[in-house]
mmCIF file of C-alpha atoms in Angstrom:
data_model
loop_
_atom_site.group_PDB
_atom_site.id
_atom_site.type_symbol
_atom_site.label_atom_id
_atom_site.label_comp_id
_atom_site.label_asym_id
_atom_site.label_seq_id
_atom_site.Cartn_x
_atom_site.Cartn_y
_atom_site.Cartn_z
ATOM 1 C CA UNK A 1 0.397 -0.230 0.131
ATOM 2 C CA UNK A 2 1.448 3.812 -0.348
ATOM 3 C CA UNK A 3 2.106 5.390 2.016
ATOM 4 C CA UNK A 4 0.311 8.394 1.094
ATOM 5 C CA UNK A 5 -3.044 9.011 2.937
ATOM 6 C CA UNK A 6 -6.227 11.437 2.104
ATOM 7 C CA UNK A 7 -8.791 12.748 4.758
ATOM 8 C CA UNK A 8 -12.120 12.213 3.686
ATOM 9 C CA UNK A 9 -15.801 13.259 5.248
ATOM 10 C CA UNK A 10 -18.271 11.328 5.913
ATOM 11 C CA UNK A 11 -22.061 11.922 7.234
ATOM 12 C CA UNK A 12 -21.669 15.258 6.417
ATOM 13 C CA UNK A 13 -18.294 15.919 7.816
ATOM 14 C CA UNK A 14 -19.421 14.925 11.031
ATOM 15 C CA UNK A 15 -16.559 11.675 10.248
ATOM 16 C CA UNK A 16 -13.153 12.126 9.160
ATOM 17 C CA UNK A 17 -11.599 9.288 8.150
ATOM 18 C CA UNK A 18 -7.538 8.351 6.652
ATOM 19 C CA UNK A 19 -7.201 5.935 4.081
ATOM 20 C CA UNK A 20 -5.047 5.049 1.042
ATOM 21 C CA UNK A 21 -4.311 7.962 -1.912
ATOM 22 C CA UNK A 22 -4.188 4.942 -3.860
ATOM 23 C CA UNK A 23 -5.090 1.233 -3.894
ATOM 24 C CA UNK A 24 -8.540 0.456 -2.075
ATOM 25 C CA UNK A 25 -10.962 3.313 -1.150
ATOM 26 C CA UNK A 26 -14.051 3.118 1.078
ATOM 27 C CA UNK A 27 -17.262 5.067 -1.180
ATOM 28 C CA UNK A 28 -21.315 4.739 -0.133
ATOM 29 C CA UNK A 29 -21.644 0.664 0.130
ATOM 30 C CA UNK A 30 -20.329 0.671 3.572
ATOM 31 C CA UNK A 31 -22.296 3.460 4.386
ATOM 32 C CA UNK A 32 -25.631 2.448 3.754
ATOM 33 C CA UNK A 33 -24.822 -1.151 5.131
ATOM 34 C CA UNK A 34 -23.969 1.006 8.405
ATOM 35 C CA UNK A 35 -27.059 2.945 8.167
ATOM 36 C CA UNK A 36 -29.319 -0.633 7.817
ATOM 37 C CA UNK A 37 -28.172 -2.219 11.051
ATOM 38 C CA UNK A 38 -30.661 -2.339 13.774
ATOM 39 C CA UNK A 39 -27.857 -1.691 16.193
ATOM 40 C CA UNK A 40 -29.180 -0.608 19.644
ATOM 41 C CA UNK A 41 -27.144 1.059 22.618
ATOM 42 C CA UNK A 42 -25.436 -0.727 24.631
ATOM 43 C CA UNK A 43 -25.153 -4.001 21.995
ATOM 44 C CA UNK A 44 -21.669 -5.157 20.766
ATOM 45 C CA UNK A 45 -20.821 -5.289 16.936
ATOM 46 C CA UNK A 46 -17.874 -6.805 14.960
ATOM 47 C CA UNK A 47 -17.074 -5.953 11.489
ATOM 48 C CA UNK A 48 -15.321 -8.694 9.795
ATOM 49 C CA UNK A 49 -12.887 -6.865 7.021
ATOM 50 C CA UNK A 50 -12.846 -3.512 8.414
ATOM 51 C CA UNK A 51 -10.840 -2.234 6.388
ATOM 52 C CA UNK A 52 -10.107 1.910 7.627
ATOM 53 C CA UNK A 53 -13.534 1.413 9.206
ATOM 54 C CA UNK A 54 -15.806 3.103 7.184
ATOM 55 C CA UNK A 55 -18.959 1.052 7.974
ATOM 56 C CA UNK A 56 -17.724 0.270 11.541
ATOM 57 C CA UNK A 57 -17.467 4.096 12.434
ATOM 58 C CA UNK A 58 -20.985 5.099 10.825
ATOM 59 C CA UNK A 59 -22.287 3.281 13.056
ATOM 60 C CA UNK A 60 -21.041 3.668 16.210
ATOM 61 C CA UNK A 61 -21.593 7.237 14.696
ATOM 62 C CA UNK A 62 -25.232 6.654 14.416
ATOM 63 C CA UNK A 63 -25.633 4.905 17.309
ATOM 64 C CA UNK A 64 -24.053 6.059 20.781
ATOM 65 C CA UNK A 65 -22.901 3.695 23.261
ATOM 66 C CA UNK A 66 -22.134 0.484 21.035
ATOM 67 C CA UNK A 67 -18.727 -1.587 21.336
ATOM 68 C CA UNK A 68 -17.382 -2.033 18.131
ATOM 69 C CA UNK A 69 -14.320 -4.290 17.316
ATOM 70 C CA UNK A 70 -13.296 -4.435 13.747
ATOM 71 C CA UNK A 71 -11.068 -7.431 12.049
ATOM 72 C CA UNK A 72 -9.039 -6.251 9.355
ATOM 73 C CA UNK A 73 -6.279 -9.068 7.403
ATOM 74 C CA UNK A 74 -4.261 -5.807 6.223
ATOM 75 C CA UNK A 75 -2.435 -4.513 8.962
ATOM 76 C CA UNK A 76 -1.912 -0.766 6.846
ATOM 77 C CA UNK A 77 -5.481 -0.770 6.747
ATOM 78 C CA UNK A 78 -6.165 -1.824 10.166
ATOM 79 C CA UNK A 79 -3.984 0.755 11.631
ATOM 80 C CA UNK A 80 -5.801 3.339 9.694
ATOM 81 C CA UNK A 81 -8.897 2.017 11.331
ATOM 82 C CA UNK A 82 -7.327 2.606 14.568
ATOM 83 C CA UNK A 83 -6.196 5.666 13.807
ATOM 84 C CA UNK A 84 -8.953 7.092 13.048
ATOM 85 C CA UNK A 85 -11.158 5.786 16.205
ATOM 86 C CA UNK A 86 -8.633 7.983 18.164
ATOM 87 C CA UNK A 87 -8.890 10.960 15.638
ATOM 88 C CA UNK A 88 -12.816 10.521 15.889
ATOM 89 C CA UNK A 89 -12.996 10.150 19.575
ATOM 90 C CA UNK A 90 -14.844 6.414 18.642
ATOM 91 C CA UNK A 91 -14.315 3.821 21.411
ATOM 92 C CA UNK A 92 -13.332 0.318 18.855
ATOM 93 C CA UNK A 93 -11.080 -2.439 19.277
ATOM 94 C CA UNK A 94 -8.837 -3.072 16.340
ATOM 95 C CA UNK A 95 -7.754 -6.430 15.232
ATOM 96 C CA UNK A 96 -5.457 -7.580 12.788
ATOM 97 C CA UNK A 97 -6.196 -10.960 11.564
ATOM 98 C CA UNK A 98 -7.986 -13.865 9.059
ATOM 99 C CA UNK A 99 -11.280 -14.377 8.878
ATOM 100 C CA UNK A 100 -10.914 -17.921 8.067
ATOM 101 C CA UNK A 101 -8.084 -18.608 10.563
ATOM 102 C CA UNK A 102 -10.393 -16.533 13.661
ATOM 103 C CA UNK A 103 -8.163 -14.915 15.369
ATOM 104 C CA UNK A 104 -7.106 -16.810 19.949
ATOM 105 C CA UNK A 105 -8.970 -12.964 20.869
ATOM 106 C CA UNK A 106 -12.551 -13.714 18.623
ATOM 107 C CA UNK A 107 -12.692 -17.393 18.674
ATOM 108 C CA UNK A 108 -14.819 -17.383 22.196
ATOM 109 C CA UNK A 109 -16.423 -14.040 21.304
ATOM 110 C CA UNK A 110 -20.121 -13.352 20.147
ATOM 111 C CA UNK A 111 -21.734 -10.344 19.270
ATOM 112 C CA UNK A 112 -24.886 -9.223 18.831
ATOM 113 C CA UNK A 113 -24.695 -7.583 15.529
ATOM 114 C CA UNK A 114 -21.794 -8.873 12.670
ATOM 115 C CA UNK A 115 -21.403 -6.552 9.842
ATOM 116 C CA UNK A 116 -19.279 -7.583 6.073
ATOM 117 C CA UNK A 117 -18.828 -5.984 3.015
ATOM 118 C CA UNK A 118 -17.367 -8.540 1.686
ATOM 119 C CA UNK A 119 -14.946 -8.496 -1.982
ATOM 120 C CA UNK A 120 -17.373 -8.044 -4.624
ATOM 121 C CA UNK A 121 -16.034 -9.720 -7.387
ATOM 122 C CA UNK A 122 -14.930 -13.728 -8.293
ATOM 123 C CA UNK A 123 -11.910 -13.820 -9.713
ATOM 124 C CA UNK A 124 -12.734 -17.059 -11.379
ATOM 125 C CA UNK A 125 -14.403 -15.040 -13.971
ATOM 126 C CA UNK A 126 -12.584 -11.101 -13.701
ATOM 127 C CA UNK A 127 -9.717 -9.137 -13.527
ATOM 128 C CA UNK A 128 -7.705 -8.590 -10.299
ATOM 129 C CA UNK A 129 -6.212 -5.278 -9.749
ATOM 130 C CA UNK A 130 -3.059 -3.694 -9.982
ATOM 131 C CA UNK A 131 -2.758 -2.839 -6.088
ATOM 132 C CA UNK A 132 -2.292 -5.524 -3.817
ATOM 133 C CA UNK A 133 -4.156 -3.553 -1.743
ATOM 134 C CA UNK A 134 -7.026 -2.231 -3.583
ATOM 135 C CA UNK A 135 -7.039 -6.780 -5.116
ATOM 136 C CA UNK A 136 -7.358 -7.836 -1.878
ATOM 137 C CA UNK A 137 -10.565 -5.971 -0.576
ATOM 138 C CA UNK A 138 -12.119 -5.830 -4.151
ATOM 139 C CA UNK A 139 -11.066 -9.728 -5.429
ATOM 140 C CA UNK A 140 -12.829 -12.220 -3.707
ATOM 141 C CA UNK A 141 -9.473 -14.678 -2.307
ATOM 142 C CA UNK A 142 -11.804 -16.176 0.959
ATOM 143 C CA UNK A 143 -14.955 -17.479 0.018
ATOM 144 C CA UNK A 144 -17.938 -15.801 0.629
ATOM 145 C CA UNK A 145 -18.772 -19.145 2.593
ATOM 146 C CA UNK A 146 -16.551 -18.723 5.004
ATOM 147 C CA UNK A 147 -17.675 -14.883 5.647
ATOM 148 C CA UNK A 148 -20.641 -16.409 6.089
ATOM 149 C CA UNK A 149 -19.531 -19.033 8.651
ATOM 150 C CA UNK A 150 -17.274 -16.491 10.693
ATOM 151 C CA UNK A 151 -21.008 -14.142 11.067
ATOM 152 C CA UNK A 152 -22.693 -17.036 12.224
ATOM 153 C CA UNK A 153 -19.740 -18.648 14.609
ATOM 154 C CA UNK A 154 -19.763 -15.314 16.543
ATOM 155 C CA UNK A 155 -22.895 -14.034 16.159
ATOM 156 C CA UNK A 156 -24.950 -14.677 19.960
ATOM 157 C CA UNK A 157 -28.065 -16.382 19.710
ATOM 158 C CA UNK A 158 -30.774 -14.182 18.123
ATOM 159 C CA UNK A 159 -27.977 -12.207 16.798
ATOM 160 C CA UNK A 160 -28.197 -10.299 13.663
ATOM 161 C CA UNK A 161 -26.057 -10.074 10.321
ATOM 162 C CA UNK A 162 -25.903 -8.040 7.957
ATOM 163 C CA UNK A 163 -24.254 -7.605 4.236
ATOM 164 C CA UNK A 164 -23.977 -5.290 1.554
ATOM 165 C CA UNK A 165 -22.836 -7.274 -1.632
ATOM 166 C CA UNK A 166 -23.436 -6.824 -5.557
ATOM 167 C CA UNK A 167 -26.972 -8.699 -7.101
ATOM 168 C CA UNK A 168 -25.425 -11.248 -9.151
ATOM 169 C CA UNK A 169 -23.967 -12.840 -5.852
ATOM 170 C CA UNK A 170 -27.516 -12.904 -4.229
ATOM 171 C CA UNK A 171 -27.582 -16.852 -4.945
ATOM 172 C CA UNK A 172 -24.379 -17.388 -3.611
ATOM 173 C CA UNK A 173 -25.182 -15.798 -0.261
ATOM 174 C CA UNK A 174 -28.558 -17.343 -0.237
ATOM 175 C CA UNK A 175 -26.764 -20.762 -0.327
ATOM 176 C CA UNK A 176 -23.882 -20.060 1.979
ATOM 177 C CA UNK A 177 -26.885 -18.841 4.831
ATOM 178 C CA UNK A 178 -28.846 -21.966 4.496
ATOM 179 C CA UNK A 179 -28.882 -23.697 7.702
ATOM 180 C CA UNK A 180 -26.874 -21.699 9.352
ATOM 181 C CA UNK A 181 -28.987 -18.038 9.618
ATOM 182 C CA UNK A 182 -32.509 -17.740 9.105
ATOM 183 C CA UNK A 183 -35.227 -15.221 8.872
ATOM 184 C CA UNK A 184 -33.429 -14.048 5.809
ATOM 185 C CA UNK A 185 -34.476 -10.313 4.354
ATOM 186 C CA UNK A 186 -33.094 -8.681 1.289
ATOM 187 C CA UNK A 187 -33.502 -5.106 0.235
ATOM 188 C CA UNK A 188 -32.247 -4.086 -3.906
ATOM 189 C CA UNK A 189 -30.605 -0.646 -4.112
ATOM 190 C CA UNK A 190 -31.732 0.623 -7.239
ATOM 191 C CA UNK A 191 -29.180 3.261 -9.233
ATOM 192 C CA UNK A 192 -32.032 4.554 -11.180
ATOM 193 C CA UNK A 193 -35.363 4.348 -12.168
ATOM 194 C CA UNK A 194 -35.854 1.618 -14.647
ATOM 195 C CA UNK A 195 -32.361 -0.273 -13.976
ATOM 196 C CA UNK A 196 -31.348 -3.748 -12.498
ATOM 197 C CA UNK A 197 -30.658 -3.528 -8.366
ATOM 198 C CA UNK A 198 -26.973 -3.265 -9.227
ATOM 199 C CA UNK A 199 -26.442 -4.108 -5.411
ATOM 200 C CA UNK A 200 -28.377 -5.814 -2.382
ATOM 201 C CA UNK A 201 -28.753 -5.288 1.139
ATOM 202 C CA UNK A 202 -28.782 -8.498 3.353
ATOM 203 C CA UNK A 203 -29.757 -8.746 6.919
ATOM 204 C CA UNK A 204 -30.326 -12.524 9.174
ATOM 205 C CA UNK A 205 -30.911 -13.697 12.482
ATOM 206 C CA UNK A 206 -28.945 -16.494 13.890
ATOM 207 C CA UNK A 207 -31.958 -18.564 14.928
ATOM 208 C CA UNK A 208 -34.712 -16.967 13.000
ATOM 209 C CA UNK A 209 -37.750 -19.242 11.626
ATOM 210 C CA UNK A 210 -39.273 -16.424 9.909
ATOM 211 C CA UNK A 211 -40.466 -16.425 5.953
ATOM 212 C CA UNK A 212 -37.544 -15.308 3.358
ATOM 213 C CA UNK A 213 -38.584 -11.461 2.471
ATOM 214 C CA UNK A 214 -37.370 -9.592 -0.633
ATOM 215 C CA UNK A 215 -38.086 -6.215 -0.342
ATOM 216 C CA UNK A 216 -39.246 -3.273 -3.016
ATOM 217 C CA UNK A 217 -35.918 -1.764 -3.723
ATOM 218 C CA UNK A 218 -34.704 1.469 -2.946
ATOM 219 C CA UNK A 219 -33.878 3.917 -5.012
ATOM 220 C CA UNK A 220 -30.496 5.799 -5.743
ATOM 221 C CA UNK A 221 -30.978 8.059 -7.219
ATOM 222 C CA UNK A 222 -33.259 10.456 -9.120
ATOM 223 C CA UNK A 223 -34.215 10.516 -12.733
ATOM 224 C CA UNK A 224 -33.389 7.727 -15.459
ATOM 225 C CA UNK A 225 -29.992 8.880 -16.047
ATOM 226 C CA UNK A 226 -26.986 11.454 -14.911
ATOM 227 C CA UNK A 227 -28.096 14.619 -16.720
ATOM 228 C CA UNK A 228 -25.982 17.307 -15.031
ATOM 229 C CA UNK A 229 -22.921 18.156 -12.787
ATOM 230 C CA UNK A 230 -23.396 17.537 -9.607
ATOM 231 C CA UNK A 231 -25.042 14.868 -6.941
ATOM 232 C CA UNK A 232 -28.599 13.716 -7.835
ATOM 233 C CA UNK A 233 -29.619 10.931 -4.866
ATOM 234 C CA UNK A 234 -32.762 10.497 -3.566
ATOM 235 C CA UNK A 235 -33.931 12.968 -0.344
ATOM 236 C CA UNK A 236 -33.851 9.546 1.492
ATOM 237 C CA UNK A 237 -30.295 8.517 0.179
ATOM 238 C CA UNK A 238 -28.935 12.410 0.798
ATOM 239 C CA UNK A 239 -30.180 11.733 4.338
ATOM 240 C CA UNK A 240 -28.563 8.578 5.033
ATOM 241 C CA UNK A 241 -24.949 9.623 3.299
ATOM 242 C CA UNK A 242 -25.034 13.311 4.330
ATOM 243 C CA UNK A 243 -26.834 12.992 7.876
ATOM 244 C CA UNK A 244 -26.430 9.690 9.135
ATOM 245 C CA UNK A 245 -29.807 8.594 9.128
ATOM 246 C CA UNK A 246 -31.028 4.971 9.098
ATOM 247 C CA UNK A 247 -31.690 3.199 6.067
ATOM 248 C CA UNK A 248 -34.594 0.677 7.362
ATOM 249 C CA UNK A 249 -35.773 -2.538 6.478
ATOM 250 C CA UNK A 250 -39.505 -2.325 5.591
ATOM 251 C CA UNK A 251 -41.493 -4.252 8.755
#
């Protein structure tokens, strides 16, 4: 990873995060993931593959009093996450380790919420990124099933796992959940009217027995195409991205 870093604002500047100038850089996806988590003050949250801490710290900014833990395999990104926690006045424990070989510090721990933004691209059907940090963040080195297994093992009874992923990987994600987590809800994210949903938010519960639910999509941008400079987010997305509002699943 390059030594050069930039500092970027999230949630309308409430959160300032340092991240690599090159390599994997956090966009809106971890912010949307954090907004969808139904956490309550006092609960324990683990993020698998926390990177620089974007999702974890967005959630901690929205919901006060959470016990936050991040697991990150890349030591350089974990160090940035630790620094970002300190600079934003957020209490969090960042652990360097591989979710497929769970560190001893987490093997006996249980959490009310486990969240993850797994690598999107199956490298059996795509091209690797040149930057090693970006490739490890975006290219699926650890199988998606291992992410689900790690989440299920770390969840307390009745705890929730929350994922954001590309829509075409939904069958793989649902297959990995089979027999591990239940009460599955899927919230598609549609970039513009008339387009297929490119992303999905998925929530599942340990011990859950409710029927599977596929909700109507959330529209991210106004209009059918980008027609002018500047943002075109819908009011809901602006509230989530700029004000730290919740992105709630329908009841």
